[in-house]
PDB file of C-alpha atoms in Angstrom:
ATOM      1  CA  UNK K   1      90.198  92.400 123.622  1.00 54.00           C
ATOM      2  CA  UNK K   2      90.214  91.744 120.126  1.00 71.00           C
ATOM      3  CA  UNK K   3      93.314  90.691 117.918  1.00 71.00           C
ATOM      4  CA  UNK K   4      95.410  93.790 116.360  1.00 76.00           C
ATOM      5  CA  UNK K   5      94.472  92.254 111.732  1.00 82.00           C
ATOM      6  CA  UNK K   6      97.799  94.712 111.892  1.00 83.00           C
ATOM      7  CA  UNK K   7     101.518  92.427 111.923  1.00 81.00           C
ATOM      8  CA  UNK K   8     104.050  94.443 114.546  1.00 77.00           C
ATOM      9  CA  UNK K   9     105.945  95.393 110.849  1.00 79.00           C
ATOM     10  CA  UNK K  10     103.426  96.628 109.548  1.00 84.00           C
ATOM     11  CA  UNK K  11     103.054  98.751 112.973  1.00 83.00           C
ATOM     12  CA  UNK K  12     106.849  99.758 112.501  1.00 81.00           C
ATOM     13  CA  UNK K  13     106.681 100.360 108.646  1.00 85.00           C
ATOM     14  CA  UNK K  14     103.071 102.713 109.152  1.00 85.00           C
ATOM     15  CA  UNK K  15     104.597 104.448 113.106  1.00 83.00           C
ATOM     16  CA  UNK K  16     108.220 105.299 110.504  1.00 84.00           C
ATOM     17  CA  UNK K  17     105.759 106.940 107.462  1.00 85.00           C
ATOM     18  CA  UNK K  18     105.135 108.814 111.142  1.00 81.00           C
ATOM     19  CA  UNK K  19     108.393 110.267 111.497  1.00 80.00           C
ATOM     20  CA  UNK K  20     108.868 111.190 108.495  1.00 82.00           C
ATOM     21  CA  UNK K  21     106.889 113.694 108.306  1.00 83.00           C
ATOM     22  CA  UNK K  22     104.029 112.453 106.408  1.00 85.00           C
ATOM     23  CA  UNK K  23     100.980 113.435 108.276  1.00 90.00           C
ATOM     24  CA  UNK K  24      99.179 111.344 110.224  1.00 86.00           C
ATOM     25  CA  UNK K  25      94.996 111.868 108.332  1.00 90.00           C
ATOM     26  CA  UNK K  26      97.407 110.627 105.080  1.00 92.00           C
ATOM     27  CA  UNK K  27      98.837 107.558 107.412  1.00 88.00           C
ATOM     28  CA  UNK K  28      95.412 106.766 108.886  1.00 89.00           C
ATOM     29  CA  UNK K  29      93.575 106.722 105.739  1.00 91.00           C
ATOM     30  CA  UNK K  30      95.756 104.754 103.561  1.00 90.00           C
ATOM     31  CA  UNK K  31      95.978 102.109 105.990  1.00 89.00           C
ATOM     32  CA  UNK K  32      92.946 101.815 106.937  1.00 90.00           C
ATOM     33  CA  UNK K  33      92.679 103.063 110.734  1.00 88.00           C
ATOM     34  CA  UNK K  34      90.987 105.085 112.617  1.00 90.00           C
ATOM     35  CA  UNK K  35      94.181 108.578 114.577  1.00 89.00           C
ATOM     36  CA  UNK K  36      92.869 107.692 118.541  1.00 90.00           C
ATOM     37  CA  UNK K  37      94.636 103.530 117.362  1.00 86.00           C
ATOM     38  CA  UNK K  38      97.513 105.375 115.294  1.00 84.00           C
ATOM     39  CA  UNK K  39      98.210 107.521 118.707  1.00 84.00           C
ATOM     40  CA  UNK K  40      98.288 104.823 120.953  1.00 83.00           C
ATOM     41  CA  UNK K  41     100.638 103.224 118.379  1.00 80.00           C
ATOM     42  CA  UNK K  42     103.244 106.093 119.201  1.00 78.00           C
ATOM     43  CA  UNK K  43     104.384 104.367 122.246  1.00 74.00           C
ATOM     44  CA  UNK K  44     106.300 101.342 120.698  1.00 67.00           C
ATOM     45  CA  UNK K  45     107.841 104.387 117.813  1.00 68.00           C
ATOM     46  CA  UNK K  46     111.240 103.933 118.513  1.00 65.00           C
ATOM     47  CA  UNK K  47     111.664 100.063 118.766  1.00 59.00           C
ATOM     48  CA  UNK K  48     111.862  96.863 115.826  1.00 62.00           C
ATOM     49  CA  UNK K  49     109.188  94.473 115.512  1.00 60.00           C
ATOM     50  CA  UNK K  50     111.192  91.620 117.301  1.00 64.00           C
ATOM     51  CA  UNK K  51     111.659  94.390 120.813  1.00 64.00           C
ATOM     52  CA  UNK K  52     107.910  95.103 119.854  1.00 61.00           C
ATOM     53  CA  UNK K  53     106.807  91.886 120.665  1.00 62.00           C
ATOM     54  CA  UNK K  54     109.488  92.760 124.679  1.00 64.00           C
ATOM     55  CA  UNK K  55     106.996  95.075 125.084  1.00 61.00           C
ATOM     56  CA  UNK K  56     102.939  94.086 124.956  1.00 60.00           C
ATOM     57  CA  UNK K  57     101.804  92.995 127.283  1.00 61.00           C
ATOM     58  CA  UNK K  58     101.650  88.500 127.288  1.00 58.00           C
ATOM     59  CA  UNK K  59      98.327  87.185 126.334  1.00 58.00           C
ATOM     60  CA  UNK K  60      96.378  84.440 127.344  1.00 54.00           C
TER      61      UNK K  60
END
């Protein structure tokens, strides 16, 4: 599995834009990611970047 080119803080920022009613298509276009990736990140929508690290599985 490839490592993400986005930091946890960047993911959190993009998800918060979605919570502020910015269209997902617009967010994805500006960030250069697919809509599928954005929807996969929705599971991390609530927590802050420090809390996101605890939720992501540890890599070997």
